[in-house]
Amino acid sequence: MGLAVHKLEDPFSIQDDEECQQRILAAKEELGERLVILGHHYQREEVFQHADFSGDSLKLSRQAANSQAEYIVFCGVHFMAEVADILSRPDQISVIPDMNAGCSMADMADLPKVEKAWQELSTILNPDETITPVTYINSAADLKGFCGRHGGIVCTSTNARHVLEWSFSQREKVLFFPDQHLGRNTGATMGIPLDQMVVWDYDLPMGGLTAEEIHNAKIILWKGFCSVHQMFRPEQIDRFKEMHPETKIISHPESSYEVCQKSDYVGSTEYIIKTIAEAEPNTRWLVGTELNLVNRLHEQFKGEGKSVHFMSPTVCMCSTMFRIDPPHLLWTLENLLEGNVVNQIKVDESVAEQARLALERMLEV
Ligand code: 13P
Ligand code: SF4
């Protein structure tokens, strides 16, 4: 196609959107099978359209593990590119177009805080015999490593219930981090009473809990949350249903317990897409998940008479997912064309080995 003659020097030096799109296509074509682009459902449309495979965190992890490509360019957030590095072959290279694309929820738990919690818990029970540590995939690699070496496991929003069932078959309690909502919503579907799911406040000694509360708990929930999904409120559902009582409510399990209780369906991004795709024509949907995905669903299904609405009256996009834009993708690809790897995500092998244990346990479950 002949457009990518001069490599983009930095992601901010291209102004023309159309030229940028054309050069991405040209670079992709030239890299051919050496490249695979993975795109999470929350990516903006101008980036999402270049993904060879799209999916939720579980589907994309499997895709990364099975990919043959030399370069895995992850249009998503940092922990996703880490998982791609951990699960791919040592000669494959995982890249994220913008290093600033993190996940604010993942940042709410870190290894020193989790080690401290484990140590504090060990003053009243033996955690390695009584607690399975479970980390949501939205977490740093060293936390997956922590779970690997303490007999624990990783979960995603798709398999959280199966993972918790497995965890309780190993030990009587679970320490679930970093998302309290996914932990609570999943525990509730398993019939665990709310008072047996206590919140560990990592800023307080002993998580702010008494020994009795810890002894009585089935799940100890880390006090983390997603800033996007916490915007959805049960009153928004009530208000919408007053206007359109026939509406079906569907939410991501990172939303609060109250929102999930008022929802007809709760599940991962992939589940949300599938449920609306398989629904009857002329149905109305109120969706509690990230705006880019909801907008895509609206466009995709309006032809079938399906009416898809965003739950919150205010705009709530995942601002870190949004950092991946066409100029950063182009900059990444044109550098790869020159054999210059930018923004590689490389997890130290000693951490990766333990994290892989926890991820492989998940993939087996
Ligand atoms: P999914 O695995 O459901 O795509 O969720 C990822 C995520 O970060 C949701 O906020
Ligand atoms: Fe993290 Fe929330 Fe963004 Fe998902 S939507 S990547 S949990 S900040």
Short mmCIF file of C-alpha atoms and ligand atoms in Angstrom, two decimals:
data_model
loop_
_atom_site.label_atom_id
_atom_site.label_comp_id
_atom_site.label_asym_id
_atom_site.label_seq_id
_atom_site.Cartn_x
_atom_site.Cartn_y
_atom_site.Cartn_z
CA MET A 1 0.00 0.00 0.00
CA GLY A 2 3.07 2.20 0.29
CA LEU A 3 1.85 4.56 3.01
CA ALA A 4 4.14 3.57 5.87
CA VAL A 5 7.32 4.88 4.31
CA HIS A 6 8.30 7.10 7.23
CA LYS A 7 7.94 5.53 10.65
CA LEU A 8 5.86 7.59 13.06
CA GLU A 9 8.40 9.14 15.43
CA ASP A 10 6.03 9.49 18.34
CA PRO A 11 2.32 8.76 18.83
CA PHE A 12 1.44 12.44 18.94
CA SER A 13 2.90 13.46 15.59
CA ILE A 14 0.04 12.28 13.39
CA GLN A 15 -2.94 14.59 12.99
CA ASP A 16 -4.89 13.09 10.13
CA ASP A 17 -7.31 10.36 11.32
CA GLU A 18 -7.83 8.87 7.89
CA GLU A 19 -4.11 8.66 7.16
CA CYS A 20 -3.59 7.05 10.56
CA GLN A 21 -6.20 4.37 9.85
CA GLN A 22 -4.71 3.65 6.41
CA ARG A 23 -1.21 3.33 7.82
CA ILE A 24 -2.41 0.93 10.54
CA LEU A 25 -3.96 -1.26 7.85
CA ALA A 26 -0.76 -1.12 5.80
CA ALA A 27 1.45 -2.00 8.77
CA LYS A 28 -0.85 -4.88 9.72
CA GLU A 29 -0.72 -6.22 6.22
CA GLU A 30 3.04 -6.03 6.09
CA LEU A 31 3.49 -7.72 9.49
CA GLY A 32 1.07 -10.44 8.37
CA GLU A 33 1.07 -13.58 10.50
CA ARG A 34 3.91 -12.29 12.66
CA LEU A 35 1.33 -10.09 14.37
CA VAL A 36 -1.89 -10.67 16.26
CA ILE A 37 -3.93 -7.79 17.67
CA LEU A 38 -6.16 -8.65 20.62
CA GLY A 39 -8.90 -6.16 21.50
CA HIS A 40 -11.01 -5.97 24.65
CA HIS A 41 -14.69 -5.09 24.22
CA TYR A 42 -14.17 -1.73 25.99
CA GLN A 43 -11.81 -0.44 23.31
CA ARG A 44 -12.94 2.56 21.29
CA GLU A 45 -14.29 1.71 17.85
CA GLU A 46 -11.38 3.23 15.87
CA VAL A 47 -9.04 0.76 17.60
CA PHE A 48 -11.44 -2.16 18.10
CA GLN A 49 -11.94 -2.49 14.33
CA HIS A 50 -8.28 -3.52 13.94
CA ALA A 51 -8.47 -6.40 16.42
CA ASP A 52 -7.94 -9.88 14.95
CA PHE A 53 -9.68 -11.29 18.01
CA SER A 54 -11.93 -9.59 20.50
CA GLY A 55 -13.32 -10.88 23.75
CA ASP A 56 -13.60 -10.69 27.51
CA SER A 57 -10.61 -11.32 29.77
CA LEU A 58 -11.02 -15.10 29.75
CA LYS A 59 -11.43 -15.43 26.01
CA LEU A 60 -8.49 -13.14 25.31
CA SER A 61 -6.26 -15.05 27.79
CA ARG A 62 -7.02 -18.28 25.95
CA GLN A 63 -6.37 -16.54 22.64
CA ALA A 64 -3.00 -15.29 23.86
CA ALA A 65 -2.08 -18.77 25.12
CA ASN A 66 -2.92 -20.33 21.74
CA SER A 67 -1.51 -17.63 19.47
CA GLN A 68 1.36 -18.50 17.14
CA ALA A 69 2.25 -14.89 16.29
CA GLU A 70 5.62 -13.40 17.14
CA TYR A 71 4.06 -10.15 18.36
CA ILE A 72 0.91 -10.02 20.51
CA VAL A 73 -0.29 -6.41 20.53
CA PHE A 74 -2.83 -6.05 23.31
CA CYS A 75 -5.41 -3.31 22.91
CA GLY A 76 -6.68 -3.45 26.47
CA VAL A 77 -5.08 -2.68 29.82
CA HIS A 78 -1.75 -3.54 31.43
CA PHE A 79 -2.76 -6.69 33.35
CA MET A 80 -4.13 -8.20 30.12
CA ALA A 81 -0.80 -7.76 28.34
CA GLU A 82 0.94 -9.30 31.38
CA VAL A 83 -1.31 -12.36 31.16
CA ALA A 84 -0.52 -12.60 27.45
CA ASP A 85 3.20 -12.56 28.25
CA ILE A 86 2.84 -15.18 31.01
CA LEU A 87 0.75 -17.58 28.93
CA SER A 88 2.57 -17.23 25.61
CA ARG A 89 5.82 -18.92 24.53
CA PRO A 90 9.12 -17.33 25.70
CA ASP A 91 9.96 -16.23 22.14
CA GLN A 92 6.68 -14.32 21.71
CA ILE A 93 6.53 -10.64 22.56
CA SER A 94 3.61 -8.97 24.31
CA VAL A 95 3.15 -5.26 23.67
CA ILE A 96 0.71 -2.61 24.87
CA PRO A 97 0.36 0.51 22.69
CA ASP A 98 0.28 2.89 25.69
CA MET A 99 2.03 2.03 28.96
CA ASN A 100 -0.37 4.31 30.82
CA ALA A 101 -3.30 2.01 30.09
CA GLY A 102 -3.59 0.52 33.58
CA CYS A 103 -6.64 -0.56 35.57
CA SER A 104 -7.49 1.56 38.60
CA MET A 105 -9.14 -1.41 40.30
CA ALA A 106 -6.06 -3.59 39.83
CA ASP A 107 -4.01 -0.83 41.51
CA MET A 108 -6.14 -1.09 44.68
CA ALA A 109 -4.32 -4.26 45.73
CA ASP A 110 -0.56 -4.66 45.74
CA LEU A 111 1.77 -7.36 46.97
CA PRO A 112 2.93 -5.65 50.20
CA LYS A 113 -0.68 -5.01 51.26
CA VAL A 114 -1.79 -8.56 50.47
CA GLU A 115 1.30 -10.04 52.23
CA LYS A 116 0.47 -7.85 55.23
CA ALA A 117 -3.14 -9.09 55.26
CA TRP A 118 -1.94 -12.71 55.07
CA GLN A 119 0.46 -12.11 57.94
CA GLU A 120 -2.23 -10.42 60.07
CA LEU A 121 -4.66 -13.26 59.37
CA SER A 122 -1.98 -15.72 60.50
CA THR A 123 -2.17 -14.24 64.01
CA ILE A 124 -5.62 -15.79 64.48
CA LEU A 125 -5.68 -18.77 62.06
CA ASN A 126 -3.40 -20.66 59.71
CA PRO A 127 -4.22 -19.07 56.33
CA ASP A 128 -2.29 -21.64 54.29
CA GLU A 129 -4.60 -24.33 55.65
CA THR A 130 -7.88 -22.44 55.91
CA ILE A 131 -7.98 -19.73 53.19
CA THR A 132 -7.73 -20.04 49.40
CA PRO A 133 -6.48 -16.73 47.96
CA VAL A 134 -8.38 -15.83 44.78
CA THR A 135 -7.34 -12.94 42.62
CA TYR A 136 -9.53 -11.45 39.94
CA ILE A 137 -7.57 -11.40 36.69
CA ASN A 138 -7.67 -7.58 37.00
CA SER A 139 -4.54 -7.60 39.16
CA ALA A 140 -0.77 -7.34 38.82
CA ALA A 141 1.27 -10.43 37.95
CA ASP A 142 2.92 -10.61 41.39
CA LEU A 143 -0.51 -11.01 43.01
CA LYS A 144 -1.23 -13.90 40.67
CA GLY A 145 2.16 -15.21 41.78
CA PHE A 146 1.07 -14.85 45.43
CA CYS A 147 -1.98 -17.00 44.66
CA GLY A 148 0.19 -19.49 42.80
CA ARG A 149 2.50 -20.08 45.77
CA HIS A 150 -0.28 -20.15 48.38
CA GLY A 151 -2.44 -22.78 46.66
CA GLY A 152 -4.72 -20.12 45.18
CA ILE A 153 -6.14 -19.31 41.81
CA VAL A 154 -7.15 -16.56 39.36
CA CYS A 155 -10.72 -15.90 38.22
CA THR A 156 -12.44 -13.78 35.60
CA SER A 157 -15.99 -12.46 35.57
CA THR A 158 -16.97 -15.47 33.42
CA ASN A 159 -15.71 -18.26 35.65
CA ALA A 160 -15.82 -16.67 39.14
CA ARG A 161 -18.46 -19.10 40.40
CA HIS A 162 -16.61 -22.22 39.24
CA VAL A 163 -13.39 -20.84 40.67
CA LEU A 164 -15.03 -20.17 44.05
CA GLU A 165 -16.48 -23.69 44.08
CA TRP A 166 -13.02 -25.07 43.41
CA SER A 167 -11.56 -22.80 46.11
CA PHE A 168 -14.03 -24.02 48.75
CA SER A 169 -13.23 -27.61 47.81
CA GLN A 170 -9.62 -26.82 48.82
CA ARG A 171 -10.08 -24.76 51.99
CA GLU A 172 -12.99 -23.47 54.08
CA LYS A 173 -12.54 -19.72 53.39
CA VAL A 174 -11.58 -17.44 50.51
CA LEU A 175 -9.62 -14.17 50.47
CA PHE A 176 -10.89 -12.45 47.31
CA PHE A 177 -9.06 -9.46 45.78
CA PRO A 178 -9.15 -6.79 44.46
CA ASP A 179 -12.87 -6.43 43.53
CA GLN A 180 -15.27 -6.73 46.44
CA HIS A 181 -18.29 -6.57 44.13
CA LEU A 182 -17.42 -9.52 41.91
CA GLY A 183 -16.63 -11.51 45.08
CA ARG A 184 -19.87 -10.55 46.83
CA ASN A 185 -22.12 -10.98 43.79
CA THR A 186 -20.64 -14.39 43.04
CA GLY A 187 -20.82 -15.50 46.69
CA ALA A 188 -24.48 -14.42 46.81
CA THR A 189 -25.37 -16.55 43.77
CA MET A 190 -23.85 -19.50 45.67
CA GLY A 191 -26.16 -18.83 48.63
CA ILE A 192 -23.51 -17.41 50.96
CA PRO A 193 -25.24 -14.97 53.38
CA LEU A 194 -24.08 -11.35 53.20
CA ASP A 195 -22.91 -11.38 56.83
CA GLN A 196 -20.47 -14.17 55.98
CA MET A 197 -18.81 -11.96 53.36
CA VAL A 198 -16.82 -9.32 55.23
CA VAL A 199 -14.83 -6.43 53.76
CA TRP A 200 -11.10 -6.21 54.43
CA ASP A 201 -10.13 -2.53 54.64
CA TYR A 202 -6.44 -2.65 53.75
CA ASP A 203 -5.80 0.73 55.40
CA LEU A 204 -6.81 -0.54 58.84
CA PRO A 205 -5.05 -2.95 61.20
CA MET A 206 -6.55 -6.44 60.78
CA GLY A 207 -8.60 -5.10 57.88
CA GLY A 208 -10.85 -3.32 60.39
CA LEU A 209 -12.36 -6.69 61.36
CA THR A 210 -12.68 -8.50 64.69
CA ALA A 211 -11.34 -12.03 65.16
CA GLU A 212 -14.95 -13.21 65.48
CA GLU A 213 -15.96 -11.63 62.16
CA ILE A 214 -13.02 -13.32 60.45
CA HIS A 215 -13.75 -16.70 62.03
CA ASN A 216 -17.41 -16.46 60.92
CA ALA A 217 -16.62 -15.32 57.37
CA LYS A 218 -16.71 -17.54 54.30
CA ILE A 219 -15.31 -14.84 52.01
CA ILE A 220 -13.01 -11.99 53.01
CA LEU A 221 -13.50 -9.33 50.33
CA TRP A 222 -10.76 -6.84 49.52
CA LYS A 223 -12.03 -3.25 49.61
CA GLY A 224 -11.47 -2.64 45.88
CA PHE A 225 -13.91 -1.56 43.18
CA CYS A 226 -14.12 -0.45 39.59
CA SER A 227 -14.57 3.30 39.22
CA VAL A 228 -16.64 2.78 36.07
CA HIS A 229 -19.09 0.19 37.42
CA GLN A 230 -19.54 1.92 40.77
CA MET A 231 -21.37 4.70 38.89
CA PHE A 232 -24.38 2.46 38.27
CA ARG A 233 -27.10 2.85 40.90
CA PRO A 234 -30.32 0.92 41.64
CA GLU A 235 -32.33 4.20 41.41
CA GLN A 236 -31.25 4.51 37.76
CA ILE A 237 -32.87 1.13 37.09
CA ASP A 238 -36.06 2.16 38.95
CA ARG A 239 -36.32 5.43 37.05
CA PHE A 240 -35.83 3.77 33.68
CA LYS A 241 -38.34 1.04 34.44
CA GLU A 242 -40.95 3.62 35.41
CA MET A 243 -40.74 4.94 31.84
CA HIS A 244 -40.28 1.55 30.13
CA PRO A 245 -41.50 -1.29 32.37
CA GLU A 246 -40.78 -3.97 29.75
CA THR A 247 -37.00 -3.26 29.89
CA LYS A 248 -34.60 -6.11 30.58
CA ILE A 249 -31.73 -5.17 32.88
CA ILE A 250 -28.27 -6.63 32.30
CA SER A 251 -25.17 -5.77 34.34
CA HIS A 252 -21.53 -6.64 34.72
CA PRO A 253 -20.76 -8.27 38.13
CA GLU A 254 -18.32 -5.46 38.98
CA SER A 255 -21.49 -3.43 39.65
CA SER A 256 -22.78 -3.21 43.22
CA TYR A 257 -24.80 -5.96 44.89
CA GLU A 258 -27.91 -3.72 44.83
CA VAL A 259 -27.60 -3.17 41.06
CA CYS A 260 -26.99 -6.87 40.36
CA GLN A 261 -29.97 -7.84 42.54
CA LYS A 262 -32.21 -5.60 40.41
CA SER A 263 -30.79 -7.02 37.16
CA ASP A 264 -32.41 -9.78 35.12
CA TYR A 265 -29.02 -10.94 33.88
CA VAL A 266 -25.49 -10.56 35.32
CA GLY A 267 -22.31 -11.57 33.51
CA SER A 268 -19.08 -10.74 31.73
CA THR A 269 -18.80 -8.52 28.68
CA GLU A 270 -18.92 -11.58 26.42
CA TYR A 271 -22.07 -12.80 28.22
CA ILE A 272 -23.73 -9.39 27.87
CA ILE A 273 -23.08 -9.37 24.11
CA LYS A 274 -24.32 -12.95 23.66
CA THR A 275 -27.47 -12.39 25.72
CA ILE A 276 -28.53 -9.32 23.75
CA ALA A 277 -27.56 -10.94 20.44
CA GLU A 278 -29.76 -13.95 21.18
CA ALA A 279 -32.71 -11.93 22.50
CA GLU A 280 -36.00 -11.53 20.64
CA PRO A 281 -36.23 -8.60 18.20
CA ASN A 282 -37.93 -5.44 19.46
CA THR A 283 -36.70 -5.86 23.05
CA ARG A 284 -35.40 -3.04 25.24
CA TRP A 285 -32.20 -3.32 27.30
CA LEU A 286 -30.67 -1.24 30.06
CA VAL A 287 -27.00 -2.16 30.30
CA GLY A 288 -24.65 -1.63 33.26
CA THR A 289 -21.21 -1.78 31.74
CA GLU A 290 -18.66 0.43 30.00
CA LEU A 291 -19.91 3.01 27.50
CA ASN A 292 -17.90 2.01 24.43
CA LEU A 293 -19.36 -1.49 24.56
CA VAL A 294 -22.90 -0.24 25.16
CA ASN A 295 -22.62 2.18 22.22
CA ARG A 296 -21.38 -0.69 20.01
CA LEU A 297 -24.31 -2.88 21.08
CA HIS A 298 -26.73 -0.03 20.36
CA GLU A 299 -25.37 0.35 16.82
CA GLN A 300 -25.11 -3.38 16.19
CA PHE A 301 -28.66 -4.29 17.18
CA LYS A 302 -30.77 -1.27 16.29
CA GLY A 303 -31.48 -2.87 12.88
CA GLU A 304 -33.23 -5.74 14.71
CA GLY A 305 -35.40 -3.24 16.54
CA LYS A 306 -33.50 -3.87 19.79
CA SER A 307 -33.15 -0.80 21.88
CA VAL A 308 -29.96 -0.71 23.96
CA HIS A 309 -29.51 1.98 26.65
CA PHE A 310 -26.68 2.91 28.99
CA MET A 311 -27.57 2.63 32.68
CA SER A 312 -25.98 5.82 33.98
CA PRO A 313 -27.16 9.33 33.01
CA THR A 314 -23.52 10.47 33.14
CA VAL A 315 -20.76 9.39 30.77
CA CYS A 316 -18.62 6.66 32.34
CA MET A 317 -15.97 5.28 30.09
CA CYS A 318 -12.96 3.37 31.25
CA SER A 319 -10.46 6.20 30.88
CA THR A 320 -7.46 3.87 30.92
CA MET A 321 -8.85 1.60 28.18
CA PHE A 322 -9.45 4.84 26.26
CA ARG A 323 -5.72 5.64 26.31
CA ILE A 324 -5.22 3.14 23.50
CA ASP A 325 -5.87 5.30 20.47
CA PRO A 326 -5.09 4.88 16.75
CA PRO A 327 -1.85 6.97 16.88
CA HIS A 328 -0.42 4.78 19.67
CA LEU A 329 -1.40 1.64 17.79
CA LEU A 330 0.20 2.95 14.62
CA TRP A 331 3.37 3.98 16.45
CA THR A 332 3.62 0.48 17.95
CA LEU A 333 3.10 -1.30 14.62
CA GLU A 334 5.45 0.89 12.57
CA ASN A 335 8.18 0.37 15.15
CA LEU A 336 7.64 -3.40 15.00
CA LEU A 337 7.98 -3.20 11.23
CA GLU A 338 11.44 -1.77 11.76
CA GLY A 339 12.28 -4.53 14.24
CA ASN A 340 12.04 -2.04 17.09
CA VAL A 341 9.92 -3.34 19.97
CA VAL A 342 8.28 -0.53 21.95
CA ASN A 343 6.24 -0.93 25.16
CA GLN A 344 7.01 -4.59 25.64
CA ILE A 345 5.37 -6.13 28.71
CA LYS A 346 7.78 -8.64 30.18
CA VAL A 347 7.03 -10.32 33.48
CA ASP A 348 10.06 -11.47 35.41
CA GLU A 349 10.30 -15.27 35.01
CA SER A 350 10.38 -15.94 38.77
CA VAL A 351 7.04 -14.11 39.13
CA ALA A 352 5.65 -15.49 35.86
CA GLU A 353 6.30 -19.08 36.93
CA GLN A 354 4.15 -18.72 40.06
CA ALA A 355 1.50 -16.62 38.31
CA ARG A 356 1.27 -19.28 35.59
CA LEU A 357 0.44 -21.86 38.26
CA ALA A 358 -2.57 -19.81 39.41
CA LEU A 359 -3.64 -19.04 35.82
CA GLU A 360 -3.33 -22.67 34.74
CA ARG A 361 -5.43 -23.77 37.72
CA MET A 362 -8.07 -21.34 36.45
CA LEU A 363 -7.88 -22.56 32.87
CA GLU A 364 -8.31 -26.17 34.10
CA VAL A 365 -11.34 -25.23 36.23
P1 13P B 1 -14.60 -8.91 31.23
O1 13P B 1 -13.66 -10.03 31.52
O2 13P B 1 -16.02 -9.22 31.56
O3 13P B 1 -14.46 -8.45 29.82
O4 13P B 1 -14.25 -7.71 32.19
C1 13P B 1 -13.04 -7.05 32.14
C2 13P B 1 -13.09 -5.76 32.81
O5 13P B 1 -12.11 -5.13 33.08
C3 13P B 1 -14.40 -5.27 33.18
O6 13P B 1 -14.28 -4.04 33.80
FE1 SF4 B 2 -10.35 -1.74 35.31
FE2 SF4 B 2 -12.86 -0.91 35.60
FE3 SF4 B 2 -11.46 -0.24 33.42
FE4 SF4 B 2 -12.30 -2.76 33.77
S1 SF4 B 2 -13.57 -0.95 33.46
S2 SF4 B 2 -10.25 -2.11 33.10
S3 SF4 B 2 -12.08 -2.94 36.02
S4 SF4 B 2 -11.00 0.39 35.56
#
